[in-house]
Amino acid sequence: MDTMYYDHGTPAERWERAGMFFDAKDYAAAARVLDGLVEEVPEQTGPRLLLARAYYHSAQLRRAEAELRVIVERDPVEHYARLMLGRTLERQGRNEEARSHLRIASALAGEFDED
């Protein structure tokens, strides 16, 4: 498959292109653009988080989980990554494992159970 279109341009141009694909709900195309971008700038959270979201929305749950785990390992208080990781695990039927991530995400957002 020719991936030249997905890899073409500066990182900023590819970031913008990925966002357009994502906004158009073409999550697989967004993931193709973001995969190369994350490989090029692995230290940046934004592209990796959008890649995880694209994987999640295109039902590539194992890939979404892997990207989210990288983010959470680097930044344990990244609220949205925690929430997405919990939701991703839930979609895989791993509710017990998801519960701790969802609880942490709620706490980081200032939402506490009254129990």
Tab-separated table of N, CA, C and O in Angstrom:
chain	number	residue	atom	x	y	z
A	1	MET	N	0.841	-1.186	0.000
A	1	MET	CA	0.000	0.000	0.000
A	1	MET	C	0.882	1.243	0.000
A	1	MET	O	1.873	1.331	0.702
A	2	ASP	N	0.501	2.206	-0.798
A	2	ASP	CA	1.242	3.452	-0.891
A	2	ASP	C	0.864	4.367	0.272
A	2	ASP	O	-0.266	4.803	0.388
A	3	THR	N	1.825	4.615	1.142
A	3	THR	CA	1.568	5.463	2.313
A	3	THR	C	2.157	6.855	2.150
A	3	THR	O	2.182	7.617	3.100
A	4	MET	N	2.608	7.175	0.957
A	4	MET	CA	3.280	8.454	0.750
A	4	MET	C	2.403	9.636	1.171
A	4	MET	O	2.887	10.565	1.801
A	5	TYR	N	1.121	9.603	0.839
A	5	TYR	CA	0.235	10.704	1.202
A	5	TYR	C	0.179	10.880	2.721
A	5	TYR	O	0.176	11.990	3.229
A	6	TYR	N	0.151	9.794	3.440
A	6	TYR	CA	0.025	9.856	4.892
A	6	TYR	C	1.312	10.346	5.556
A	6	TYR	O	1.268	10.927	6.628
A	7	ASP	N	2.447	10.106	4.910
A	7	ASP	CA	3.741	10.498	5.469
A	7	ASP	C	4.256	11.819	4.920
A	7	ASP	O	5.299	12.295	5.341
A	8	HIS	N	3.551	12.401	3.975
A	8	HIS	CA	4.029	13.606	3.287
A	8	HIS	C	3.869	14.849	4.165
A	8	HIS	O	2.882	14.996	4.880
A	9	GLY	N	4.851	15.745	4.082
A	9	GLY	CA	4.755	17.042	4.742
A	9	GLY	C	5.507	17.114	6.051
A	9	GLY	O	6.067	16.143	6.536
A	10	THR	N	5.481	18.307	6.615
A	10	THR	CA	6.136	18.543	7.895
A	10	THR	C	5.306	17.909	9.012
A	10	THR	O	4.126	17.595	8.810
A	11	PRO	N	5.880	17.745	10.184
A	11	PRO	CA	5.076	17.230	11.299
A	11	PRO	C	3.824	18.061	11.565
A	11	PRO	O	2.758	17.512	11.831
A	12	ALA	N	3.938	19.377	11.446
A	12	ALA	CA	2.769	20.245	11.671
A	12	ALA	C	1.692	19.997	10.623
A	12	ALA	O	0.498	19.965	10.953
A	13	GLU	N	2.097	19.804	9.377
A	13	GLU	CA	1.126	19.522	8.312
A	13	GLU	C	0.461	18.163	8.518
A	13	GLU	O	-0.752	18.019	8.317
A	14	ARG	N	1.245	17.182	8.933
A	14	ARG	CA	0.671	15.853	9.186
A	14	ARG	C	-0.254	15.879	10.393
A	14	ARG	O	-1.289	15.217	10.400
A	15	TRP	N	0.087	16.661	11.416
A	15	TRP	CA	-0.776	16.807	12.586
A	15	TRP	C	-2.123	17.390	12.166
A	15	TRP	O	-3.182	16.924	12.574
A	16	GLU	N	-2.064	18.429	11.331
A	16	GLU	CA	-3.297	19.053	10.837
A	16	GLU	C	-4.103	18.065	9.989
A	16	GLU	O	-5.327	17.977	10.112
A	17	ARG	N	-3.430	17.317	9.114
A	17	ARG	CA	-4.108	16.328	8.267
A	17	ARG	C	-4.761	15.252	9.127
A	17	ARG	O	-5.905	14.856	8.880
A	18	ALA	N	-4.059	14.794	10.133
A	18	ALA	CA	-4.622	13.769	11.026
A	18	ALA	C	-5.868	14.300	11.725
A	18	ALA	O	-6.868	13.581	11.856
A	19	GLY	N	-5.807	15.545	12.159
A	19	GLY	CA	-6.974	16.147	12.805
A	19	GLY	C	-8.167	16.237	11.873
A	19	GLY	O	-9.306	16.015	12.278
A	20	MET	N	-7.896	16.551	10.602
A	20	MET	CA	-8.992	16.623	9.625
A	20	MET	C	-9.608	15.243	9.399
A	20	MET	O	-10.829	15.108	9.340
A	21	PHE	N	-8.769	14.211	9.285
A	21	PHE	CA	-9.293	12.854	9.140
A	21	PHE	C	-10.108	12.469	10.375
A	21	PHE	O	-11.189	11.897	10.263
A	22	PHE	N	-9.578	12.788	11.540
A	22	PHE	CA	-10.271	12.435	12.784
A	22	PHE	C	-11.618	13.149	12.855
A	22	PHE	O	-12.645	12.527	13.164
A	23	ASP	N	-11.632	14.441	12.569
A	23	ASP	CA	-12.874	15.215	12.609
A	23	ASP	C	-13.903	14.692	11.598
A	23	ASP	O	-15.102	14.774	11.835
A	24	ALA	N	-13.409	14.146	10.487
A	24	ALA	CA	-14.286	13.577	9.465
A	24	ALA	C	-14.687	12.135	9.808
A	24	ALA	O	-15.358	11.482	9.014
A	25	LYS	N	-14.258	11.666	10.968
A	25	LYS	CA	-14.542	10.318	11.450
A	25	LYS	C	-13.917	9.219	10.587
A	25	LYS	O	-14.390	8.094	10.558
A	26	ASP	N	-12.847	9.571	9.894
A	26	ASP	CA	-12.062	8.576	9.165
A	26	ASP	C	-10.894	8.199	10.074
A	26	ASP	O	-9.753	8.627	9.887
A	27	TYR	N	-11.216	7.418	11.082
A	27	TYR	CA	-10.258	7.118	12.147
A	27	TYR	C	-9.086	6.265	11.660
A	27	TYR	O	-7.964	6.433	12.132
A	28	ALA	N	-9.344	5.374	10.717
A	28	ALA	CA	-8.253	4.542	10.198
A	28	ALA	C	-7.224	5.394	9.466
A	28	ALA	O	-6.016	5.200	9.632
A	29	ALA	N	-7.670	6.362	8.666
A	29	ALA	CA	-6.740	7.249	7.963
A	29	ALA	C	-5.994	8.136	8.960
A	29	ALA	O	-4.793	8.363	8.820
A	30	ALA	N	-6.707	8.633	9.960
A	30	ALA	CA	-6.055	9.441	10.996
A	30	ALA	C	-4.960	8.630	11.676
A	30	ALA	O	-3.855	9.136	11.903
A	31	ALA	N	-5.250	7.376	11.969
A	31	ALA	CA	-4.261	6.511	12.625
A	31	ALA	C	-3.037	6.304	11.738
A	31	ALA	O	-1.909	6.288	12.237
A	32	ARG	N	-3.243	6.166	10.428
A	32	ARG	CA	-2.102	5.990	9.513
A	32	ARG	C	-1.183	7.201	9.538
A	32	ARG	O	0.034	7.057	9.533
A	33	VAL	N	-1.757	8.380	9.565
A	33	VAL	CA	-0.944	9.599	9.624
A	33	VAL	C	-0.251	9.690	10.977
A	33	VAL	O	0.951	9.961	11.065
A	34	LEU	N	-1.008	9.456	12.028
A	34	LEU	CA	-0.480	9.623	13.387
A	34	LEU	C	0.566	8.583	13.747
A	34	LEU	O	1.481	8.868	14.524
A	35	ASP	N	0.452	7.391	13.199
A	35	ASP	CA	1.421	6.337	13.498
A	35	ASP	C	2.832	6.795	13.137
A	35	ASP	O	3.760	6.667	13.938
A	36	GLY	N	2.988	7.355	11.950
A	36	GLY	CA	4.304	7.862	11.547
A	36	GLY	C	4.735	9.064	12.360
A	36	GLY	O	5.906	9.209	12.708
A	37	LEU	N	3.785	9.906	12.689
A	37	LEU	CA	4.092	11.102	13.469
A	37	LEU	C	4.552	10.731	14.882
A	37	LEU	O	5.529	11.286	15.390
A	38	VAL	N	3.874	9.778	15.499
A	38	VAL	CA	4.262	9.334	16.849
A	38	VAL	C	5.643	8.689	16.813
A	38	VAL	O	6.442	8.873	17.731
A	39	GLU	N	5.921	7.967	15.747
A	39	GLU	CA	7.245	7.361	15.607
A	39	GLU	C	8.329	8.436	15.512
A	39	GLU	O	9.417	8.284	16.054
A	40	GLU	N	7.980	9.537	14.849
A	40	GLU	CA	8.943	10.632	14.666
A	40	GLU	C	9.126	11.474	15.929
A	40	GLU	O	10.226	11.946	16.213
A	41	VAL	N	8.042	11.705	16.670
A	41	VAL	CA	8.106	12.522	17.888
A	41	VAL	C	7.484	11.748	19.060
A	41	VAL	O	6.445	12.112	19.592
A	42	PRO	N	8.132	10.669	19.484
A	42	PRO	CA	7.529	9.790	20.497
A	42	PRO	C	7.347	10.447	21.865
A	42	PRO	O	6.529	9.986	22.665
A	43	GLU	N	8.062	11.519	22.120
A	43	GLU	CA	7.973	12.169	23.425
A	43	GLU	C	6.743	13.058	23.559
A	43	GLU	O	6.369	13.438	24.672
A	44	GLN	N	6.072	13.372	22.470
A	44	GLN	CA	4.916	14.263	22.523
A	44	GLN	C	3.640	13.488	22.835
A	44	GLN	O	3.338	12.490	22.194
A	45	THR	N	2.900	13.986	23.803
A	45	THR	CA	1.676	13.318	24.252
A	45	THR	C	0.513	13.524	23.288
A	45	THR	O	-0.258	12.601	23.039
A	46	GLY	N	0.380	14.712	22.721
A	46	GLY	CA	-0.768	15.030	21.872
A	46	GLY	C	-0.979	14.066	20.714
A	46	GLY	O	-2.062	13.492	20.568
A	47	PRO	N	0.042	13.851	19.879
A	47	PRO	CA	-0.141	12.916	18.769
A	47	PRO	C	-0.423	11.485	19.233
A	47	PRO	O	-1.253	10.786	18.666
A	48	ARG	N	0.233	11.062	20.296
A	48	ARG	CA	0.018	9.698	20.801
A	48	ARG	C	-1.406	9.541	21.342
A	48	ARG	O	-2.048	8.525	21.134
A	49	LEU	N	-1.901	10.559	22.030
A	49	LEU	CA	-3.257	10.487	22.577
A	49	LEU	C	-4.292	10.480	21.450
A	49	LEU	O	-5.255	9.708	21.496
A	50	LEU	N	-4.075	11.283	20.425
A	50	LEU	CA	-5.013	11.274	19.296
A	50	LEU	C	-4.926	9.948	18.546
A	50	LEU	O	-5.948	9.421	18.088
A	51	LEU	N	-3.736	9.369	18.460
A	51	LEU	CA	-3.582	8.048	17.844
A	51	LEU	C	-4.374	7.007	18.641
A	51	LEU	O	-5.090	6.191	18.060
A	52	ALA	N	-4.265	7.060	19.949
A	52	ALA	CA	-5.021	6.126	20.794
A	52	ALA	C	-6.523	6.298	20.591
A	52	ALA	O	-7.271	5.322	20.503
A	53	ARG	N	-6.964	7.539	20.497
A	53	ARG	CA	-8.388	7.805	20.257
A	53	ARG	C	-8.825	7.279	18.894
A	53	ARG	O	-9.914	6.722	18.754
A	54	ALA	N	-7.984	7.458	17.876
A	54	ALA	CA	-8.305	6.948	16.537
A	54	ALA	C	-8.392	5.426	16.568
A	54	ALA	O	-9.306	4.834	15.968
A	55	TYR	N	-7.463	4.783	17.250
A	55	TYR	CA	-7.518	3.328	17.389
A	55	TYR	C	-8.795	2.911	18.123
A	55	TYR	O	-9.472	1.970	17.729
A	56	TYR	N	-9.128	3.603	19.192
A	56	TYR	CA	-10.326	3.289	19.977
A	56	TYR	C	-11.580	3.372	19.096
A	56	TYR	O	-12.403	2.455	19.082
A	57	HIS	N	-11.713	4.461	18.359
A	57	HIS	CA	-12.907	4.663	17.541
A	57	HIS	C	-12.970	3.732	16.335
A	57	HIS	O	-14.047	3.516	15.785
A	58	SER	N	-11.828	3.189	15.923
A	58	SER	CA	-11.825	2.232	14.816
A	58	SER	C	-11.745	0.794	15.335
A	58	SER	O	-11.436	-0.126	14.578
A	59	ALA	N	-12.049	0.619	16.622
A	59	ALA	CA	-12.118	-0.704	17.275
A	59	ALA	C	-10.794	-1.470	17.240
A	59	ALA	O	-10.786	-2.689	17.266
A	60	GLN	N	-9.690	-0.749	17.216
A	60	GLN	CA	-8.375	-1.369	17.337
A	60	GLN	C	-7.956	-1.229	18.802
A	60	GLN	O	-7.055	-0.469	19.146
A	61	LEU	N	-8.654	-1.949	19.653
A	61	LEU	CA	-8.570	-1.714	21.094
A	61	LEU	C	-7.222	-2.094	21.693
A	61	LEU	O	-6.751	-1.423	22.616
A	62	ARG	N	-6.603	-3.136	21.223
A	62	ARG	CA	-5.279	-3.508	21.753
A	62	ARG	C	-4.248	-2.422	21.433
A	62	ARG	O	-3.410	-2.098	22.268
A	63	ARG	N	-4.334	-1.876	20.239
A	63	ARG	CA	-3.405	-0.795	19.868
A	63	ARG	C	-3.685	0.453	20.699
A	63	ARG	O	-2.764	1.129	21.143
A	64	ALA	N	-4.959	0.769	20.892
A	64	ALA	CA	-5.318	1.923	21.726
A	64	ALA	C	-4.765	1.732	23.130
A	64	ALA	O	-4.166	2.645	23.706
A	65	GLU	N	-4.965	0.546	23.670
A	65	GLU	CA	-4.468	0.243	25.021
A	65	GLU	C	-2.954	0.433	25.107
A	65	GLU	O	-2.456	1.046	26.063
A	66	ALA	N	-2.225	-0.049	24.118
A	66	ALA	CA	-0.760	0.062	24.142
A	66	ALA	C	-0.316	1.522	24.155
A	66	ALA	O	0.572	1.903	24.931
A	67	GLU	N	-0.935	2.352	23.324
A	67	GLU	CA	-0.565	3.773	23.282
A	67	GLU	C	-0.924	4.468	24.595
A	67	GLU	O	-0.155	5.280	25.108
A	68	LEU	N	-2.092	4.147	25.133
A	68	LEU	CA	-2.522	4.771	26.387
A	68	LEU	C	-1.628	4.358	27.552
A	68	LEU	O	-1.325	5.170	28.422
A	69	ARG	N	-1.188	3.130	27.556
A	69	ARG	CA	-0.280	2.681	28.626
A	69	ARG	C	1.051	3.419	28.580
A	69	ARG	O	1.631	3.730	29.614
A	70	VAL	N	1.542	3.719	27.388
A	70	VAL	CA	2.778	4.507	27.261
A	70	VAL	C	2.568	5.885	27.887
A	70	VAL	O	3.410	6.362	28.652
A	71	ILE	N	1.448	6.518	27.575
A	71	ILE	CA	1.167	7.852	28.115
A	71	ILE	C	1.068	7.812	29.631
A	71	ILE	O	1.672	8.633	30.330
A	72	VAL	N	0.304	6.861	30.163
A	72	VAL	CA	0.088	6.768	31.610
A	72	VAL	C	1.391	6.429	32.334
A	72	VAL	O	1.639	6.919	33.432
A	73	GLU	N	2.228	5.622	31.698
A	73	GLU	CA	3.518	5.291	32.316
A	73	GLU	C	4.395	6.547	32.412
A	73	GLU	O	5.047	6.775	33.424
A	74	ARG	N	4.376	7.365	31.387
A	74	ARG	CA	5.178	8.593	31.382
A	74	ARG	C	4.589	9.680	32.265
A	74	ARG	O	5.320	10.475	32.844
A	75	ASP	N	3.262	9.756	32.294
A	75	ASP	CA	2.570	10.820	33.026
A	75	ASP	C	1.368	10.223	33.758
A	75	ASP	O	0.251	10.246	33.242
A	76	PRO	N	1.593	9.683	34.948
A	76	PRO	CA	0.521	8.989	35.677
A	76	PRO	C	-0.694	9.854	36.020
A	76	PRO	O	-1.755	9.324	36.324
A	77	VAL	N	-0.562	11.170	35.946
A	77	VAL	CA	-1.691	12.047	36.273
A	77	VAL	C	-2.349	12.632	35.018
A	77	VAL	O	-3.118	13.586	35.109
A	78	GLU	N	-2.081	12.054	33.868
A	78	GLU	CA	-2.740	12.482	32.624
A	78	GLU	C	-4.173	11.956	32.661
A	78	GLU	O	-4.438	10.798	32.367
A	79	HIS	N	-5.073	12.831	33.060
A	79	HIS	CA	-6.477	12.484	33.320
A	79	HIS	C	-7.161	11.807	32.132
A	79	HIS	O	-7.775	10.757	32.269
A	80	TYR	N	-7.089	12.419	30.956
A	80	TYR	CA	-7.829	11.889	29.814
A	80	TYR	C	-7.294	10.526	29.370
A	80	TYR	O	-8.061	9.637	28.991
A	81	ALA	N	-5.975	10.336	29.435
A	81	ALA	CA	-5.396	9.035	29.081
A	81	ALA	C	-5.882	7.961	30.048
A	81	ALA	O	-6.183	6.834	29.634
A	82	ARG	N	-5.970	8.304	31.321
A	82	ARG	CA	-6.504	7.353	32.314
A	82	ARG	C	-7.949	6.982	31.999
A	82	ARG	O	-8.341	5.823	32.046
A	83	LEU	N	-8.760	8.002	31.696
A	83	LEU	CA	-10.161	7.765	31.366
A	83	LEU	C	-10.282	6.885	30.120
A	83	LEU	O	-11.022	5.898	30.115
A	84	MET	N	-9.536	7.224	29.081
A	84	MET	CA	-9.579	6.437	27.841
A	84	MET	C	-9.086	5.011	28.056
A	84	MET	O	-9.640	4.068	27.497
A	85	LEU	N	-8.057	4.848	28.881
A	85	LEU	CA	-7.555	3.507	29.164
A	85	LEU	C	-8.639	2.693	29.861
A	85	LEU	O	-8.885	1.538	29.506
A	86	GLY	N	-9.305	3.292	30.831
A	86	GLY	CA	-10.397	2.601	31.507
A	86	GLY	C	-11.507	2.218	30.547
A	86	GLY	O	-12.010	1.087	30.568
A	87	ARG	N	-11.906	3.129	29.678
A	87	ARG	CA	-12.969	2.846	28.700
A	87	ARG	C	-12.539	1.772	27.701
A	87	ARG	O	-13.329	0.921	27.300
A	88	THR	N	-11.278	1.819	27.299
A	88	THR	CA	-10.749	0.820	26.368
A	88	THR	C	-10.772	-0.565	26.994
A	88	THR	O	-11.169	-1.541	26.348
A	89	LEU	N	-10.363	-0.640	28.244
A	89	LEU	CA	-10.385	-1.924	28.939
A	89	LEU	C	-11.820	-2.425	29.117
A	89	LEU	O	-12.086	-3.619	28.968
A	90	GLU	N	-12.746	-1.526	29.412
A	90	GLU	CA	-14.154	-1.905	29.525
A	90	GLU	C	-14.667	-2.497	28.218
A	90	GLU	O	-15.369	-3.513	28.228
A	91	ARG	N	-14.342	-1.870	27.111
A	91	ARG	CA	-14.803	-2.370	25.806
A	91	ARG	C	-14.251	-3.749	25.496
A	91	ARG	O	-14.823	-4.483	24.713
A	92	GLN	N	-13.143	-4.091	26.136
A	92	GLN	CA	-12.543	-5.413	25.955
A	92	GLN	C	-13.086	-6.413	26.980
A	92	GLN	O	-12.634	-7.550	27.025
A	93	GLY	N	-14.015	-5.967	27.814
A	93	GLY	CA	-14.588	-6.846	28.829
A	93	GLY	C	-13.694	-7.033	30.041
A	93	GLY	O	-13.895	-7.959	30.817
A	94	ARG	N	-12.744	-6.164	30.237
A	94	ARG	CA	-11.797	-6.260	31.355
A	94	ARG	C	-12.177	-5.228	32.428
A	94	ARG	O	-11.410	-4.347	32.768
A	95	ASN	N	-13.396	-5.383	32.936
A	95	ASN	CA	-13.987	-4.393	33.843
A	95	ASN	C	-13.210	-4.215	35.146
A	95	ASN	O	-13.086	-3.090	35.635
A	96	GLU	N	-12.728	-5.288	35.710
A	96	GLU	CA	-11.987	-5.193	36.976
A	96	GLU	C	-10.726	-4.346	36.799
A	96	GLU	O	-10.428	-3.476	37.607
A	97	GLU	N	-10.008	-4.600	35.723
A	97	GLU	CA	-8.795	-3.842	35.433
A	97	GLU	C	-9.130	-2.384	35.108
A	97	GLU	O	-8.395	-1.469	35.473
A	98	ALA	N	-10.240	-2.160	34.430
A	98	ALA	CA	-10.660	-0.808	34.055
A	98	ALA	C	-11.020	0.030	35.270
A	98	ALA	O	-10.769	1.242	35.295
A	99	ARG	N	-11.604	-0.592	36.262
A	99	ARG	CA	-12.119	0.122	37.426
A	99	ARG	C	-11.078	1.019	38.089
A	99	ARG	O	-11.367	2.173	38.422
A	100	SER	N	-9.866	0.534	38.264
A	100	SER	CA	-8.846	1.350	38.943
A	100	SER	C	-8.473	2.583	38.114
A	100	SER	O	-8.304	3.669	38.660
A	101	HIS	N	-8.383	2.424	36.803
A	101	HIS	CA	-8.046	3.573	35.949
A	101	HIS	C	-9.179	4.597	35.936
A	101	HIS	O	-8.932	5.805	35.970
A	102	LEU	N	-10.406	4.112	35.922
A	102	LEU	CA	-11.547	5.028	35.941
A	102	LEU	C	-11.647	5.757	37.274
A	102	LEU	O	-11.984	6.946	37.322
A	103	ARG	N	-11.337	5.058	38.346
A	103	ARG	CA	-11.350	5.680	39.668
A	103	ARG	C	-10.288	6.770	39.765
A	103	ARG	O	-10.549	7.862	40.273
A	104	ILE	N	-9.109	6.498	39.265
A	104	ILE	CA	-8.032	7.498	39.274
A	104	ILE	C	-8.416	8.690	38.402
A	104	ILE	O	-8.214	9.845	38.798
A	105	ALA	N	-8.987	8.431	37.229
A	105	ALA	CA	-9.401	9.518	36.336
A	105	ALA	C	-10.434	10.402	37.022
A	105	ALA	O	-10.372	11.627	36.930
A	106	SER	N	-11.368	9.800	37.728
A	106	SER	CA	-12.382	10.579	38.454
A	106	SER	C	-11.746	11.437	39.534
A	106	SER	O	-12.093	12.610	39.694
A	107	ALA	N	-10.827	10.861	40.267
A	107	ALA	CA	-10.142	11.603	41.318
A	107	ALA	C	-9.343	12.777	40.732
A	107	ALA	O	-9.365	13.894	41.283
A	108	LEU	N	-8.670	12.537	39.630
A	108	LEU	CA	-7.879	13.599	38.989
A	108	LEU	C	-8.781	14.716	38.478
A	108	LEU	O	-8.366	15.879	38.422
A	109	ALA	N	-10.015	14.368	38.128
A	109	ALA	CA	-10.978	15.381	37.650
A	109	ALA	C	-11.707	16.060	38.793
A	109	ALA	O	-12.501	16.957	38.579
A	110	GLY	N	-11.440	15.618	40.032
A	110	GLY	CA	-12.098	16.204	41.192
A	110	GLY	C	-13.478	15.638	41.457
A	110	GLY	O	-14.260	16.230	42.194
A	111	GLU	N	-13.774	14.496	40.845
A	111	GLU	CA	-15.049	13.827	41.057
A	111	GLU	C	-14.838	12.673	42.028
A	111	GLU	O	-14.140	11.715	41.716
A	112	PHE	N	-15.452	12.770	43.188
A	112	PHE	CA	-15.268	11.745	44.211
A	112	PHE	C	-16.594	11.069	44.511
A	112	PHE	O	-17.625	11.720	44.571
A	113	ASP	N	-16.523	9.742	44.701
A	113	ASP	CA	-17.722	8.997	45.097
A	113	ASP	C	-18.152	9.413	46.496
A	113	ASP	O	-17.316	9.670	47.352
A	114	GLU	N	-19.437	9.454	46.718
A	114	GLU	CA	-19.966	9.824	48.026
A	114	GLU	C	-20.000	8.629	48.976
A	114	GLU	O	-20.348	8.764	50.129
A	115	ASP	N	-19.672	7.440	48.460
A	115	ASP	CA	-19.721	6.216	49.283
A	115	ASP	C	-18.672	6.204	50.350
A	115	ASP	O	-17.604	6.473	50.314
